[in-house]
PDB file of C-alpha atoms in Angstrom:
ATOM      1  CA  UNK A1363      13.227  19.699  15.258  1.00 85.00           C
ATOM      2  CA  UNK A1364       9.564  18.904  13.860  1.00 94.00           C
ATOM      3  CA  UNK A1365       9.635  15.773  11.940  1.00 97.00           C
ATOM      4  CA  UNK A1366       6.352  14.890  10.553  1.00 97.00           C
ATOM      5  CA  UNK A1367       6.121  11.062   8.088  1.00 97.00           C
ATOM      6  CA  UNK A1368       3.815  11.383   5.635  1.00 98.00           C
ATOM      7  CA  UNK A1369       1.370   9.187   3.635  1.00 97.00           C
ATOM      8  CA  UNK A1370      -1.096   9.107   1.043  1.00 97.00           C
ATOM      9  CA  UNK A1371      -3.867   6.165   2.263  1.00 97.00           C
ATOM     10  CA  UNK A1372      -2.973   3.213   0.495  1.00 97.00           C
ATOM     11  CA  UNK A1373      -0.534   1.890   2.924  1.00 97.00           C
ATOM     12  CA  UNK A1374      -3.978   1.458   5.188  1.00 97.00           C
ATOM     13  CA  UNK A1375      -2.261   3.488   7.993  1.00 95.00           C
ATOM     14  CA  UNK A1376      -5.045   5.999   9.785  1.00 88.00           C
ATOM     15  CA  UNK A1377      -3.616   9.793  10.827  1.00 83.00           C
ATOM     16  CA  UNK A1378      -2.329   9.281  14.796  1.00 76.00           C
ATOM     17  CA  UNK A1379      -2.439   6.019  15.118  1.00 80.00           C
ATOM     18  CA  UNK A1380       1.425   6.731  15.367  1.00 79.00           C
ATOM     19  CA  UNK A1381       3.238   9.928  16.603  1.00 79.00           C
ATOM     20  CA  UNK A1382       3.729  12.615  13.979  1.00 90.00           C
ATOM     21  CA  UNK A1383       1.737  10.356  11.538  1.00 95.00           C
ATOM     22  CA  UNK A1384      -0.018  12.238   8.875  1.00 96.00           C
ATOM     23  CA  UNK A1385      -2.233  10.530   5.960  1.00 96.00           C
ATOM     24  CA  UNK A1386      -2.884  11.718   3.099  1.00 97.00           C
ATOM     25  CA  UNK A1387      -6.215  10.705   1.703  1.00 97.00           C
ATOM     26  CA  UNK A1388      -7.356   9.396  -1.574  1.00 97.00           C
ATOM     27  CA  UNK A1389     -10.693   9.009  -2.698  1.00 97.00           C
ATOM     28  CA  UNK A1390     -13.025   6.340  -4.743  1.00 96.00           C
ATOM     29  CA  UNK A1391     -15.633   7.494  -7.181  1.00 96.00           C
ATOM     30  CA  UNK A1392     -18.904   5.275  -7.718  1.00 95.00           C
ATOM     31  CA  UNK A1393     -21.493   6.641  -9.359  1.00 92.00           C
ATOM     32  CA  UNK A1394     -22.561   9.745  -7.640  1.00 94.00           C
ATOM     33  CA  UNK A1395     -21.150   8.794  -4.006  1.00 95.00           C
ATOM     34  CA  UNK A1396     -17.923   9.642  -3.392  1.00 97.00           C
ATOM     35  CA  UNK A1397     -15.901   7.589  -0.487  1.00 97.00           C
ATOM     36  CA  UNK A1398     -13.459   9.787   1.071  1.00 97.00           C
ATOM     37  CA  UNK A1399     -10.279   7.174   2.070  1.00 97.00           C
ATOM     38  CA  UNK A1400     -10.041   8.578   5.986  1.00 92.00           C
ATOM     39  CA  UNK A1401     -11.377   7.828   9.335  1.00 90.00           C
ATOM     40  CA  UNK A1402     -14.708   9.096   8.990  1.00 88.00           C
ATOM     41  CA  UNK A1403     -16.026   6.249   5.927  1.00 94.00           C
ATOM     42  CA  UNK A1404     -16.069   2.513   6.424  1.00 96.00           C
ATOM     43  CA  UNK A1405     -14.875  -0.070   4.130  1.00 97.00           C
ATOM     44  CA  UNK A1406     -18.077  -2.128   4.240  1.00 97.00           C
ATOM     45  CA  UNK A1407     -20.333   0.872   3.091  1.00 97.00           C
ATOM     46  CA  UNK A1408     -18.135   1.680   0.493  1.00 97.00           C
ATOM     47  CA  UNK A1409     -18.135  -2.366  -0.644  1.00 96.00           C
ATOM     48  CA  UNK A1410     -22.347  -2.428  -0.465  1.00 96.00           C
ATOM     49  CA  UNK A1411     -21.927   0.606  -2.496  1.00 96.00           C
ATOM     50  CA  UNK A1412     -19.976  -1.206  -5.125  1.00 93.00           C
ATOM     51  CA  UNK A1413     -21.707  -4.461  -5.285  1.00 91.00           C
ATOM     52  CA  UNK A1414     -25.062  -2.851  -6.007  1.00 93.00           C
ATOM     53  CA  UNK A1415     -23.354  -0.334  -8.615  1.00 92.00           C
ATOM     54  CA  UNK A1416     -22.856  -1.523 -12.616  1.00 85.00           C
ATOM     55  CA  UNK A1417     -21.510   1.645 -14.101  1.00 85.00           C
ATOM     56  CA  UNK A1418     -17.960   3.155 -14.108  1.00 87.00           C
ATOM     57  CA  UNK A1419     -16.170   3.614 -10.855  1.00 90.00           C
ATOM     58  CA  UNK A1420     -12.589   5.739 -10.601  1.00 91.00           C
ATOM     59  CA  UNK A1421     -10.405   6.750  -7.835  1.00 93.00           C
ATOM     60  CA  UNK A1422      -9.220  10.732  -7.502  1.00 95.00           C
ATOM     61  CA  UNK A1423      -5.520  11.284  -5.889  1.00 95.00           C
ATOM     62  CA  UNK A1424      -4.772  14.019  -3.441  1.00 96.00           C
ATOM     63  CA  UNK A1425      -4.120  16.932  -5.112  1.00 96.00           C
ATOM     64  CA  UNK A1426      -1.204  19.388  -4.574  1.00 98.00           C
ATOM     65  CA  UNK A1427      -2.912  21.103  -1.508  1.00 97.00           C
ATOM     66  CA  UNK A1428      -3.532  18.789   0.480  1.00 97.00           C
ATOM     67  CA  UNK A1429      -0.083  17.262   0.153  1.00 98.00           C
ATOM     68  CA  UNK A1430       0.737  21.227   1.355  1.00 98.00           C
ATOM     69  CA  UNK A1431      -1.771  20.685   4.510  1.00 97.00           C
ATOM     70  CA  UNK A1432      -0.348  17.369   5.395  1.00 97.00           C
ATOM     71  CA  UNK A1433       3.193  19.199   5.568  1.00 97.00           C
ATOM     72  CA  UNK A1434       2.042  21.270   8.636  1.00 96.00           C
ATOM     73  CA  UNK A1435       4.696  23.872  10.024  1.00 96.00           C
ATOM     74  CA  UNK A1436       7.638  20.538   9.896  1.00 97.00           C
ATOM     75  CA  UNK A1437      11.214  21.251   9.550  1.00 97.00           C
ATOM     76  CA  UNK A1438      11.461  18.034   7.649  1.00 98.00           C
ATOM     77  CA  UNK A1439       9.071  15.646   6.129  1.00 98.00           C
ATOM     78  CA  UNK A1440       9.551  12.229   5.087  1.00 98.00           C
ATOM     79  CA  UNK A1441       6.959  10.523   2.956  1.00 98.00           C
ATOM     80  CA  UNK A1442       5.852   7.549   0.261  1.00 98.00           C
ATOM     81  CA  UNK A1443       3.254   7.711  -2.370  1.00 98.00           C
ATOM     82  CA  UNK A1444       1.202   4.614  -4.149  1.00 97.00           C
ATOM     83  CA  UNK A1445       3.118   3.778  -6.832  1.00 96.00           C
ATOM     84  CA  UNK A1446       3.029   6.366  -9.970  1.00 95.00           C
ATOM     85  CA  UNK A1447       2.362   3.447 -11.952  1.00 90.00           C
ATOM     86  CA  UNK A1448      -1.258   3.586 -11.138  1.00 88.00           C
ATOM     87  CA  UNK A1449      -1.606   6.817  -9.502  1.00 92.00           C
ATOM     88  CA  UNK A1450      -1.179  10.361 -10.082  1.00 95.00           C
ATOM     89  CA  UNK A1451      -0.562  11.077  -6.060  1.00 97.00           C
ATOM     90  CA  UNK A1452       3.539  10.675  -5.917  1.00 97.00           C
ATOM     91  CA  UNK A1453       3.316  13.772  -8.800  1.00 98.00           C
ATOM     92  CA  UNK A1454       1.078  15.703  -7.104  1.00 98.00           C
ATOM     93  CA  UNK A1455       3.394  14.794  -3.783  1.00 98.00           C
ATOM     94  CA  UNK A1456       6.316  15.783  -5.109  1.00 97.00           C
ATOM     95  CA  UNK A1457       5.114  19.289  -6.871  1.00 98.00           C
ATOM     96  CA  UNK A1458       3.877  20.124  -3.221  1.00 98.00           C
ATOM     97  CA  UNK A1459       7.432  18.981  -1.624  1.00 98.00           C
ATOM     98  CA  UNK A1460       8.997  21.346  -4.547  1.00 98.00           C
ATOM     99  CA  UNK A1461       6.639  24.288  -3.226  1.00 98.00           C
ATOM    100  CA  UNK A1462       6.885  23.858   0.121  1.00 98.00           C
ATOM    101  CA  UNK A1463      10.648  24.291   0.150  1.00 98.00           C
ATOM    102  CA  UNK A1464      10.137  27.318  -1.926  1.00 98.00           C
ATOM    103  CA  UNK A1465       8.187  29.121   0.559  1.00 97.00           C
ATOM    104  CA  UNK A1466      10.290  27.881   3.451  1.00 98.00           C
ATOM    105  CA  UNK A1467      13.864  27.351   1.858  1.00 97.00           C
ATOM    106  CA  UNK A1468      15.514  26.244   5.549  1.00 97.00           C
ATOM    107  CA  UNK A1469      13.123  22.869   5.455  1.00 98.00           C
ATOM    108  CA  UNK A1470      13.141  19.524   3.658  1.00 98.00           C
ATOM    109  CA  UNK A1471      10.306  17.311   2.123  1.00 98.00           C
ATOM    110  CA  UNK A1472      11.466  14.159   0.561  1.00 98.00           C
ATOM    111  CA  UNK A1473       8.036  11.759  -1.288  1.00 98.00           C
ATOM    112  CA  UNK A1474       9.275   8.406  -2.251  1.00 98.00           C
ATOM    113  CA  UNK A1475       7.364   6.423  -5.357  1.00 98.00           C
ATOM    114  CA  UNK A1476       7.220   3.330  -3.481  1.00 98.00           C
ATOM    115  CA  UNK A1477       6.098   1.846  -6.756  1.00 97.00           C
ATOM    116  CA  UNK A1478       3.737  -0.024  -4.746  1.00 97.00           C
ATOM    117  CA  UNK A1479       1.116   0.529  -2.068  1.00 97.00           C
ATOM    118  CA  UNK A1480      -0.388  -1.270   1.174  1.00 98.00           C
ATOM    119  CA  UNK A1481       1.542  -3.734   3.076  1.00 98.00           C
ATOM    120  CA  UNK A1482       5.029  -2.414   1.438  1.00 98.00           C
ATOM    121  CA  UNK A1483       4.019   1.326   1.509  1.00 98.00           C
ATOM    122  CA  UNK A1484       3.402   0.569   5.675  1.00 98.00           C
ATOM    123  CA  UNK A1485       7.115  -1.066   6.149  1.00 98.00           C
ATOM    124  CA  UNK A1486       8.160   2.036   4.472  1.00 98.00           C
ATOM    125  CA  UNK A1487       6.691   4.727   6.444  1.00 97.00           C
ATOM    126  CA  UNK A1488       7.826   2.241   9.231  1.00 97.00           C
ATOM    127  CA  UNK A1489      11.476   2.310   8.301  1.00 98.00           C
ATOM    128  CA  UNK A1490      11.135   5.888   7.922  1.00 98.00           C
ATOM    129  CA  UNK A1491      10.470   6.140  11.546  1.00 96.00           C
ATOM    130  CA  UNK A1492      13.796   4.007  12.623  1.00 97.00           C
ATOM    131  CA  UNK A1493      16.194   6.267  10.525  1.00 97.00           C
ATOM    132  CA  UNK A1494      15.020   9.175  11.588  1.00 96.00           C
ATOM    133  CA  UNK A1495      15.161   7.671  15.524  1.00 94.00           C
ATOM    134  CA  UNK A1496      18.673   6.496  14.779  1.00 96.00           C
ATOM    135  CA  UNK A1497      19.881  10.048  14.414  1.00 94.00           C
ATOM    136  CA  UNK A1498      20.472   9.815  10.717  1.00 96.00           C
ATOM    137  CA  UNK A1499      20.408  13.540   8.747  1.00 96.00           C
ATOM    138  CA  UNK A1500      18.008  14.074   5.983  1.00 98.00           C
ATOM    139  CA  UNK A1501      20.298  13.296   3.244  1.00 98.00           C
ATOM    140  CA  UNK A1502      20.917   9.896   4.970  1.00 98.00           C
ATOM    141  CA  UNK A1503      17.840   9.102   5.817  1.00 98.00           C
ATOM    142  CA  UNK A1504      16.806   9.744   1.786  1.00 98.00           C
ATOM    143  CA  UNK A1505      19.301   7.308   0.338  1.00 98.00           C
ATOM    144  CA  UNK A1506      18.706   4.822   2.922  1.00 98.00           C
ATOM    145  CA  UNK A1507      15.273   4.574   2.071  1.00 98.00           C
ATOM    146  CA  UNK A1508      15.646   4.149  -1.442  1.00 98.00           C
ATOM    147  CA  UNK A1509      17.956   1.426  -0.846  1.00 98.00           C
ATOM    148  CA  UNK A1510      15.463  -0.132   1.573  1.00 98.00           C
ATOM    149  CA  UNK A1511      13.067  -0.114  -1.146  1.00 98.00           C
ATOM    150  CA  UNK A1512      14.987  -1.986  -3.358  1.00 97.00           C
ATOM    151  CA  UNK A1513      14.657  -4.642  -1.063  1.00 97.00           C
ATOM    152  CA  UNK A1514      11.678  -5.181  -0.522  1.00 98.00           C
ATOM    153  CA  UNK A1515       8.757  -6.588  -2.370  1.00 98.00           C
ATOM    154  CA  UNK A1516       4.876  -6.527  -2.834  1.00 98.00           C
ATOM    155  CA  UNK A1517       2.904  -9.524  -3.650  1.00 98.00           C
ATOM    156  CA  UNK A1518      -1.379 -10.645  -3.777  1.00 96.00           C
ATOM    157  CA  UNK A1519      -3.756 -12.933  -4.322  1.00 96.00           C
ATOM    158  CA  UNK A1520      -7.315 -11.111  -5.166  1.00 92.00           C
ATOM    159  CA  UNK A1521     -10.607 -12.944  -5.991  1.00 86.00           C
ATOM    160  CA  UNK A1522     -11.662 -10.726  -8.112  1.00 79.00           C
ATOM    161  CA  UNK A1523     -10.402  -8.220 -10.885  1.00 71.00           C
ATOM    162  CA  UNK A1524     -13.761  -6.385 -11.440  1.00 75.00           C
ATOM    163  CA  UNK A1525     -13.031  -2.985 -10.123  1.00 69.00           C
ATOM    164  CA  UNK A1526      -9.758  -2.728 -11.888  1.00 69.00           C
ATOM    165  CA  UNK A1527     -11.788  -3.099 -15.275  1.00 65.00           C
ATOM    166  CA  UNK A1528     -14.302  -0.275 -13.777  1.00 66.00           C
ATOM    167  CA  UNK A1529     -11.489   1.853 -14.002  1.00 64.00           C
ATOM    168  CA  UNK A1530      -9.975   0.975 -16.834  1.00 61.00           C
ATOM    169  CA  UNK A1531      -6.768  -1.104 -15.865  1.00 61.00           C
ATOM    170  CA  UNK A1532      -7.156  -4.292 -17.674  1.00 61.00           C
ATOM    171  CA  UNK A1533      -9.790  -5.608 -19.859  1.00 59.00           C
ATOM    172  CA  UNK A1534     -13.414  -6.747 -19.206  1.00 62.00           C
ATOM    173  CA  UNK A1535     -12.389  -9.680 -20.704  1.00 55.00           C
ATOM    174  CA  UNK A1536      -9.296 -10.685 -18.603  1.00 59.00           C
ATOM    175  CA  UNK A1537     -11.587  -9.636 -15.213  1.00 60.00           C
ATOM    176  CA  UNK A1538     -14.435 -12.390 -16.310  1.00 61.00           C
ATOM    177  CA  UNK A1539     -11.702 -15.103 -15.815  1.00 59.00           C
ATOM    178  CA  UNK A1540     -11.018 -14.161 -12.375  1.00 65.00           C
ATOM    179  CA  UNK A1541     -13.374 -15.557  -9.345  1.00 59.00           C
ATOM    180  CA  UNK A1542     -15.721 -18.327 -11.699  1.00 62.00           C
ATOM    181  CA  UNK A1543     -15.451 -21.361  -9.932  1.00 63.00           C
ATOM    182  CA  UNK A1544     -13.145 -20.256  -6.756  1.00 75.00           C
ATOM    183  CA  UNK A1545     -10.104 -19.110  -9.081  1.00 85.00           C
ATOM    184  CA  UNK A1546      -7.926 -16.674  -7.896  1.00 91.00           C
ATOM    185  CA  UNK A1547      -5.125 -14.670  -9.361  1.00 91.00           C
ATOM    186  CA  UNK A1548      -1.331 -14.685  -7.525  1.00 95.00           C
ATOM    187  CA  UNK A1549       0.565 -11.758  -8.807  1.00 93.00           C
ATOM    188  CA  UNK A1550       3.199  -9.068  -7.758  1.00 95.00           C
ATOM    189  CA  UNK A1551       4.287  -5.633  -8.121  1.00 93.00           C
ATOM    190  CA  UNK A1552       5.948  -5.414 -11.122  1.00 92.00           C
ATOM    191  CA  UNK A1553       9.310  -3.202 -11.129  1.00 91.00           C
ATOM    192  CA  UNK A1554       7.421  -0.715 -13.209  1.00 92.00           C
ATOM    193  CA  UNK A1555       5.145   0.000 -10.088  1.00 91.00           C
ATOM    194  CA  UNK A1556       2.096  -2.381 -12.164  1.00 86.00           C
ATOM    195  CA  UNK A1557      -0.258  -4.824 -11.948  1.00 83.00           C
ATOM    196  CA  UNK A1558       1.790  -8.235 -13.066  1.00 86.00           C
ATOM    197  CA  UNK A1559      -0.600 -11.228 -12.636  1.00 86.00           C
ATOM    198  CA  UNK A1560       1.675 -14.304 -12.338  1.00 90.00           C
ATOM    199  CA  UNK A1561      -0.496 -17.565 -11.654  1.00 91.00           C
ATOM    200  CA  UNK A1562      -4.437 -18.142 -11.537  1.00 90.00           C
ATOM    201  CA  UNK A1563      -4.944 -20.867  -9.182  1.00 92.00           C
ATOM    202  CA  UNK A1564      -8.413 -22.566  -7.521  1.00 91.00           C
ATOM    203  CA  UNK A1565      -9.383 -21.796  -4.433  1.00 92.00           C
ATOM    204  CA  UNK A1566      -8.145 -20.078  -1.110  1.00 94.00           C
ATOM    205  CA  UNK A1567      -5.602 -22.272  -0.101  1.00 96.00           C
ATOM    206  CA  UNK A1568      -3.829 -22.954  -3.317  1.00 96.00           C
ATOM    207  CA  UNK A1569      -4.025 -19.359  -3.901  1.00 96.00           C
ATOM    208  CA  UNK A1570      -2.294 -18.882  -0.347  1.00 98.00           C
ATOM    209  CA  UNK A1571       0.500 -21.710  -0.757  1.00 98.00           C
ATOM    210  CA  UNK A1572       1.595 -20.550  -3.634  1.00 97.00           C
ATOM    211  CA  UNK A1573       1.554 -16.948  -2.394  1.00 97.00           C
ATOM    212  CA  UNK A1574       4.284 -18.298   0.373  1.00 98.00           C
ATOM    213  CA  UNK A1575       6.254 -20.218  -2.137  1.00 98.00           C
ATOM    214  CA  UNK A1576       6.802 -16.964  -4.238  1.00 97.00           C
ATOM    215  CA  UNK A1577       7.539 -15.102  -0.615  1.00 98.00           C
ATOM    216  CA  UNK A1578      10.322 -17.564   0.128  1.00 98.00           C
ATOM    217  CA  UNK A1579      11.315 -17.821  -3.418  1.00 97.00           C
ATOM    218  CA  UNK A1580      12.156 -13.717  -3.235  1.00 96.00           C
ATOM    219  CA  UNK A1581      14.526 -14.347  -0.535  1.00 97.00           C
ATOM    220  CA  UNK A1582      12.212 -13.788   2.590  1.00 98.00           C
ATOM    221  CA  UNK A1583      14.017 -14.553   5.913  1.00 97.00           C
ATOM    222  CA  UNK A1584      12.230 -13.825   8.730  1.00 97.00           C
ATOM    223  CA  UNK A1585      12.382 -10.277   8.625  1.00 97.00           C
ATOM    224  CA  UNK A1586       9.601  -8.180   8.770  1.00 98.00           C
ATOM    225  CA  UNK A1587       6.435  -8.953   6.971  1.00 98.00           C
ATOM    226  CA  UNK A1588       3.172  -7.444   6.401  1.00 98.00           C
ATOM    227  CA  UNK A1589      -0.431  -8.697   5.617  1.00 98.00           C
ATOM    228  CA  UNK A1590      -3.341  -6.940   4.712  1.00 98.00           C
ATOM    229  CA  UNK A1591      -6.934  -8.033   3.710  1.00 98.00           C
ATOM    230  CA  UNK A1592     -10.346  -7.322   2.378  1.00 97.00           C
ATOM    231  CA  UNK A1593     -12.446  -9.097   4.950  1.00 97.00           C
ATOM    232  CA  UNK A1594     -10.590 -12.206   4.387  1.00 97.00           C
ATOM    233  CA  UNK A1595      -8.898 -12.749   7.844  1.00 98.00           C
ATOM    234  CA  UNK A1596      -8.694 -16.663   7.229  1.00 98.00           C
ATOM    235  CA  UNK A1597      -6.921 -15.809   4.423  1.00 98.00           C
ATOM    236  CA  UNK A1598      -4.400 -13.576   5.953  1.00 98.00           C
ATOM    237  CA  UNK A1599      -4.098 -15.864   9.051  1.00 98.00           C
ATOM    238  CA  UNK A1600      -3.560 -18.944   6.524  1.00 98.00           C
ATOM    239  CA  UNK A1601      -0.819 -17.119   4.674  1.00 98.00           C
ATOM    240  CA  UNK A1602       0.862 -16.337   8.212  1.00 98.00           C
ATOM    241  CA  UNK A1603       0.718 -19.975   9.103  1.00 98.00           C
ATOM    242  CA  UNK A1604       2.565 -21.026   6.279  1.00 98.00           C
ATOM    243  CA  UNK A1605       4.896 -18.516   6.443  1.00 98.00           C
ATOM    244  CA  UNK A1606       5.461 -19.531   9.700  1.00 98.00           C
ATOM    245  CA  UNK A1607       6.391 -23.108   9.145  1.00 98.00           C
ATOM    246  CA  UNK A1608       9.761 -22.270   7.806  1.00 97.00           C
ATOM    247  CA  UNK A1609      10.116 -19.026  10.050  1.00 98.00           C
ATOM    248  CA  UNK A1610       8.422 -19.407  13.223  1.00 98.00           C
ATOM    249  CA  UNK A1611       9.834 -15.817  14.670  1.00 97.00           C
ATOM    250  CA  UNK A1612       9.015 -13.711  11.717  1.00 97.00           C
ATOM    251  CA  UNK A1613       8.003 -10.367  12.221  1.00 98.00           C
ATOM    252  CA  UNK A1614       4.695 -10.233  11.330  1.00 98.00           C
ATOM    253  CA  UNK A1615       1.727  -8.261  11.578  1.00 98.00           C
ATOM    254  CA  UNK A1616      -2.040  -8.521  10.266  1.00 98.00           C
ATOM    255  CA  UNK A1617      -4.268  -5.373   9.247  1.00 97.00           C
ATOM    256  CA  UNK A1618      -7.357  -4.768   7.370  1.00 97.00           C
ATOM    257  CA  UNK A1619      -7.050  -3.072   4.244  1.00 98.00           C
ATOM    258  CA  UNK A1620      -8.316   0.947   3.902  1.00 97.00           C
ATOM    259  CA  UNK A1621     -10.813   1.787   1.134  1.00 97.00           C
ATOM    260  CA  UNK A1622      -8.141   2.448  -1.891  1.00 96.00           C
ATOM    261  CA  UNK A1623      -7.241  -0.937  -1.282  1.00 96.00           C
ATOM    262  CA  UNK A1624     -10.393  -2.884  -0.798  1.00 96.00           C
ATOM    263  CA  UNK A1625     -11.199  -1.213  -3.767  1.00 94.00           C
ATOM    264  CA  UNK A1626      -8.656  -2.780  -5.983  1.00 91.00           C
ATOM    265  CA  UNK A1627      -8.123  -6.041  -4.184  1.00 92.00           C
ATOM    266  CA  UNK A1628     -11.719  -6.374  -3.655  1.00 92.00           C
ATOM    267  CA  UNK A1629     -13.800  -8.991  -0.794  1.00 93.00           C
ATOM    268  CA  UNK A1630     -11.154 -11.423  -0.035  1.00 95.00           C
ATOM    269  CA  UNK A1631      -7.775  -9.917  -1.704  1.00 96.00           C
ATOM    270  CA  UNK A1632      -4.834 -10.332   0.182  1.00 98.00           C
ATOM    271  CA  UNK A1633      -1.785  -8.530   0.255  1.00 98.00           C
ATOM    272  CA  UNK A1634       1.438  -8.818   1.768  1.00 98.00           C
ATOM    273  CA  UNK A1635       4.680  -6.796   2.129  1.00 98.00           C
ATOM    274  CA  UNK A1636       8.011  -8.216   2.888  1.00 98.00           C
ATOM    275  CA  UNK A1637      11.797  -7.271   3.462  1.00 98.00           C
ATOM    276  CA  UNK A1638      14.326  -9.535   1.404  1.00 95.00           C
ATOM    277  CA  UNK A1639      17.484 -10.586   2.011  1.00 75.00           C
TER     278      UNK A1639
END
C-alpha cells in the first residue's frame, strides 16, 4: 500500500529528508519578491530582504492544487496543516483531501488542523509515521492522532513582533513594545490555534527560564520535545539545558526554523514543541 505523510512548511520539515515525506510549501510576500518556503530559497536572503523592506509584507497558503500534487498516486495520505487560526492552508488542505477521494473513491486523505505550526506540527507528522508503522488502519490512525494532539503543546519566546504587525496580526502599537531594551515576549498557542502572548521578560535568559518553567508547568516529562530557532542556536541550546536539569534523558532534538517561521518568530525566536503527560 502507498502511504505518503503530508505537510504544509511550517513544521520546518524539507520534502525527503524522510521516506514518503512530502511538503507542502507556503510562501512570504515582501514587496515585490516573493520567497517560495522550499529547498531552493534560504532563510537568510529572505531575512536581508525583510530588514531592508518598510512596507507591507503577507504570506500566501498553498492553494487547493498543490495540496492535489502533494497527494501523488497514494492509497492513503496522512497530513497536518498550520493552524487555521492564522492560515488559510488546513481549508485549502482539506477541500483537496475532499476531491481527491472523489476522483479516486477506494483511497483516503485525512489533514489535521494542528492548530499550531513548527516544533508541534514536526512531532505530529512524526507520530504519524509510528501509527502507521505499528500496523494501525486509517480510521485508527485518524483518532489516534487527534488524541495525540490534545496532548501536546506549542510554546515561544520571539524578540520581535514586527512582521506579525506587517501582516496585520496585532497592532503597531503592541509590536513597538517588543525587543527595546532586550525584552522579549513568552507566549503559547492558544487553544483557538492563536497568538496568546503570556509574559514580556528582559533578556535571553529570562526569556528562556521562564520558557522551561511554563514547559514543566504543562506537564512535560521527558517525552519527546522539539526546538526550533531563527538563528538563535544559544538560545535553543540554553532552553535544552534547562530542560535538561530536571530531565536529563529527554527526547530532544534542535532544528532551524524554515522561512514561514523565521518570518513570524523573526532573528532570535524560539520555538518549542512538547508531548504532555
Amino acid at each position: 500500500m502507498n502511504i505518503r505523510f503530508v505537510s504544509d512548511s511550517s513544521a520546518n520539515l524539507l520534502q525527503g529528508e524522510q521516506e514518503d515525506l512530502y511538503c507542502v510549501p507556503l510562501q512570504i510576500v515582501v514587496g515585490q519578491n516573493t520567497f517560495v518556503d522550499g529547498p531552493g530559497e534560504t532563510v537568510e536572503r529572505m531575512l536581508s530582504t525583510l530588514r531592508v523592506h518598510k512596507g507591507k509584507t503577507s504570506t500566501a497558503c498553498p492553494g487547493v492544487g498543490d495540496w492535489l500534487e502533494s497527494f501523488g498516486d497514494a492509497d492513503i495520505v496522512y497530513g497536518a496543516a498550520i493552524t487555521s487560526g492564522l492560515s488559510g492552508c488546513w481549508q485549502a488542505g482539506n477541500i483537496a483531501a475532499q476531491e481527491y477521494m472523489q476522483l479516486h473513491p477506494e483511497r483516503k486523505v485525512y489533514i489535521l488542523d494542528t492548530l499550531s505550526t513548527g516544533p508541534e506540527q514536526e512531532l505530529i507528522m512524526e507520530k504519524y509515521r509510528e501509527l502507521a508503522k505499528a500496523g494501525m488502519d486509517f480510521n485508527q490512525v485518524c483518532a489516534e492522532i487527534r488524541r495525540y494532539s490534545a496532548g501536546t503543546r506549542l510554546r515561544f519566546s520571539l524578540a520581535s513582533l514586527e512582521n506579525f504587525a506587517r501582516n496585520g496580526r496585532i497592532s503597531k502599537a503592541v509590536a513597538t513594545a517588543v525587543g527595546i531594551l532586550g525584552i522579549r515576549v513568552v507566549g503559547r498557542a492558544s487553544a483557538e490555534g492563536t497568538l496568546e502572548p503570556q509574559h514580556k521578560v528582559r533578556g535571553e535568559k529570562k526569556a528562556m527560564e521562564k520558557l522551561a518553567q511554563s514547559v514543566l508547568a504543562d506537564g512535560y516529562r521527558g517525552g519527546k520535545l522539539r526546538i526550533s530557532h531563527t538563528q538563535n542556536p544559544e538560545g535553543a541550546k540554553m532552553l535544552e539545558t534547562l530542560i535538561r536539569r530536571e530531565y536529563p534523558e529527554a527526547d530532544i532534538r534542535i532544528r532551524d526554523n524554515r522561512l514561514l517561521c523565521a518570518y513570524y518568530a523573526e532573528t532570535g525566536g524560539v520555538l518549542v514543541g512538547y508531548e504532555c503527560s
